[in-house]
C-alpha positions as a printed Julia matrix, in Angstrom:
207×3 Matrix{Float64}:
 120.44  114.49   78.69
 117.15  115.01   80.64
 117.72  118.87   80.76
 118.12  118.65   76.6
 114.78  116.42   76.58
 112.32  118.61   78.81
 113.83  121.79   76.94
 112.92  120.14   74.01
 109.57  119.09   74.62
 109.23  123.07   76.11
 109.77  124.69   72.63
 107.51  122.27   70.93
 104.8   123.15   73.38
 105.45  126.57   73.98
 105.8   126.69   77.72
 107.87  128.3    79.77
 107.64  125.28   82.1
 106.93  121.39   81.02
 104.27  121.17   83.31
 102.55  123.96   81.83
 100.99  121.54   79.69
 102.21  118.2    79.93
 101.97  116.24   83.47
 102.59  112.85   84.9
 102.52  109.71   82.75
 102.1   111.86   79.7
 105.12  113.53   80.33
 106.96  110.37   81.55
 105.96  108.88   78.01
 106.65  111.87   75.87
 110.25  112.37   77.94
 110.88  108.43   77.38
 110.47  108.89   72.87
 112.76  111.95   73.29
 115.42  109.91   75.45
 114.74  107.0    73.61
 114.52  104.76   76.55
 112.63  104.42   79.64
 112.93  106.6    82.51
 115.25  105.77   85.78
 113.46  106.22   89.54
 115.42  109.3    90.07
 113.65  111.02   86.59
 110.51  109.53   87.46
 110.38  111.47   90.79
 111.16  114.74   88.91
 108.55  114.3    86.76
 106.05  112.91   89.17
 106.81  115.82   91.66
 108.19  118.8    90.27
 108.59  121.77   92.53
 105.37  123.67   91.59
 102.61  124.92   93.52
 100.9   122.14   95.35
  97.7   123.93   95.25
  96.91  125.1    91.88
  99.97  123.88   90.16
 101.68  127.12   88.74
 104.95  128.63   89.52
 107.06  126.54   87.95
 109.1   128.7    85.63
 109.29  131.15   88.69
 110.57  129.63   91.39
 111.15  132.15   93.33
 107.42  132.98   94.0
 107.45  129.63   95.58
 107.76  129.64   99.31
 108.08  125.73  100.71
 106.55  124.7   103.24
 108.98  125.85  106.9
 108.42  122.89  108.66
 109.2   119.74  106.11
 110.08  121.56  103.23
 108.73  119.21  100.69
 105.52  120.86   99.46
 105.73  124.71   97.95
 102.94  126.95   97.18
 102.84  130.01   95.21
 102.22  133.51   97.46
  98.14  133.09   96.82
  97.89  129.85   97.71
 100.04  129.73  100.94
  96.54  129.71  103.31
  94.68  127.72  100.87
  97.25  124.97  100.82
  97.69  124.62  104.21
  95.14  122.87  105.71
  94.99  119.99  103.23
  98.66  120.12  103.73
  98.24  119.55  107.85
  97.98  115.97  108.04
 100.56  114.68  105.67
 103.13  117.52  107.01
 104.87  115.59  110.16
 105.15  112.54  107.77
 106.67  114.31  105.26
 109.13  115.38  107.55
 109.47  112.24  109.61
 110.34  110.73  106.28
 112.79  113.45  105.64
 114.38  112.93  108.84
 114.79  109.14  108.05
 116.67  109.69  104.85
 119.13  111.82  106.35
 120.25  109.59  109.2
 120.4   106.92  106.45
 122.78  108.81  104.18
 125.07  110.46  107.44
 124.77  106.83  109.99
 123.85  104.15  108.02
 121.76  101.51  109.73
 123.31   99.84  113.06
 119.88   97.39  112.65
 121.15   95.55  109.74
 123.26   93.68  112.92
 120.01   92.83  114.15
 118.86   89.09  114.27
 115.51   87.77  115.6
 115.65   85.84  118.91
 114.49   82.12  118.45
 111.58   81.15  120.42
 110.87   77.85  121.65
 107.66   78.23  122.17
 105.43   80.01  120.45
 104.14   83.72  121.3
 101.59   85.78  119.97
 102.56   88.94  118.36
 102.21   91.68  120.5
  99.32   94.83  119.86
 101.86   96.8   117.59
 104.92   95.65  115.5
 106.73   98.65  117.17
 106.05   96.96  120.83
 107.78   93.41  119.17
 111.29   95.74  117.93
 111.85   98.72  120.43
 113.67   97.37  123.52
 116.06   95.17  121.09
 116.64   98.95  119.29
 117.1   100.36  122.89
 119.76   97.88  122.98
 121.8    97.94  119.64
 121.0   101.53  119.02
 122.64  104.72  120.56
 119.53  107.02  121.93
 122.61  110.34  122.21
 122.02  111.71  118.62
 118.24  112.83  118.77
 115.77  110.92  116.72
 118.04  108.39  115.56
 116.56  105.48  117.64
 113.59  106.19  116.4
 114.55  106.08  112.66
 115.9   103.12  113.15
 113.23  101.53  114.57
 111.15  102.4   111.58
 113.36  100.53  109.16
 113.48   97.88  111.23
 109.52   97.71  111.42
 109.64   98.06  107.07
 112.62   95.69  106.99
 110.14   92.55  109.01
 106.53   94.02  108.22
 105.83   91.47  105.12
 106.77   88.46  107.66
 105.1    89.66  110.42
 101.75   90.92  108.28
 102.08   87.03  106.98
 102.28   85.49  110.55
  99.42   87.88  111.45
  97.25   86.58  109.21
  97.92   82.91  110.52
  97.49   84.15  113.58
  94.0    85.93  113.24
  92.68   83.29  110.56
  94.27   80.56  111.47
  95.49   77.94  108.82
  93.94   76.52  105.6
  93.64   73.03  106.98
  91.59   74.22  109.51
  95.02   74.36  112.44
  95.79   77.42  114.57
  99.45   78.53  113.84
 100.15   78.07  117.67
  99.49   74.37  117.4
 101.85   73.92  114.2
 105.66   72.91  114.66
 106.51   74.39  110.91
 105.35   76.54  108.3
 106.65   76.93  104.65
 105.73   80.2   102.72
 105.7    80.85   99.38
 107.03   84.16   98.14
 105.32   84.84   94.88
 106.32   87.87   92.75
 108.71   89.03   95.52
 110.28   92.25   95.58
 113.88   92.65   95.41
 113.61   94.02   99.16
 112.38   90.52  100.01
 115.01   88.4    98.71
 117.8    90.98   99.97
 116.24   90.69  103.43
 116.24   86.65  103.61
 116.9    86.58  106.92
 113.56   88.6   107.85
 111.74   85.52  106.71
């Protein structure tokens, strides 16, 4: 249905590739009238980042010129652009990757973390210097360290699964509370979750 859509929109244009002359929300709205409907997340990443070359754009009706990058694979440059690309590439590369690796321990292990519950404190503590420092010897615990890299994935989700809460309680913490009360001092607090994400309300327990 897609393939019939972009094909479509090709001839009209003249391109031998859609992003020849149509790009991001233009394309997303001129694919949406020829669907006839919105576009899903998995479209909007295709259209949002096609495989063309991340420097100057070209390349993508020949894909083989492309060469992708060798260490996260996610960015591709044609063959004049491979030393021009690279440097603006650096910083962004290991995260790329890191990302990468996440996603596929995801899709072959799952999550053991979703086990995870937060010990209840009787008294309160502050939050320690990083929100990695507050998770990693509870990961150490429930997580097995034999596969490489895994503990560490999983300490990531576990730090995106609680940072909302914890960016809340920081903020109680560092500005202390609107009647004037430092959030040590308190024996409650409600919060309100306004225009919550979906990932919120999944992850109840978090709050």
């Amino acid at each position: 249905e897609v393939c019939k859509a972009v094909t479509s929109l090709m001839k009209k244009s003249g391109a031998k590739h859609v992003t020849e002359k149509i790009k991001g929300d233009m394309l997303v709205r001129a694919l949406g009238l020829e669907l006839g409907r919105d576009l899903n997340q998995s479209e909007l990443d295709l259209v949002h980042y096609p495989r063309i070359c991340a420097q100057c754009g070209a390349g993508g009706a020949n894909q083989d010129s492309l060469r992708n990058c060798t260490r996260c694979n996610c960015v591709a440059w044609c063959q004049p652009c491979i030393e021009k690309g690279k440097p603006s590439h650096e910083e962004w590369c290991h995260l790329f990757k890191t990302s990468l690796e996440d996603y596929k321990h995801e899709k072959s292990l799952g999550h053991q973390v979703t086990k995870y519950e937060p010990t209840i404190e009787k008294k309160y503590k502050a939050l320690p210097a990083s929100i990695e420092i507050l998770f990693e010897k509870d990961v150490a615990k429930l997580v097995s360290n034999k596969l490489p890299g895994y503990q560490e994935s999983e300490l990531r989700y576990l730090t995106f699964l609680y940072t909302c809460p914890l960016t809340i309680l920081f903020a109680a913490e560092q500005a202390g509370l609107a009647d004037g009360r430092t959030v040590d001092t308190v024996t409650s607090l409600t919060v309100h979750l306004v225009g919550a994400r979906i990932a919120e309300v999944r992850h109840l327990i978090g709050w």
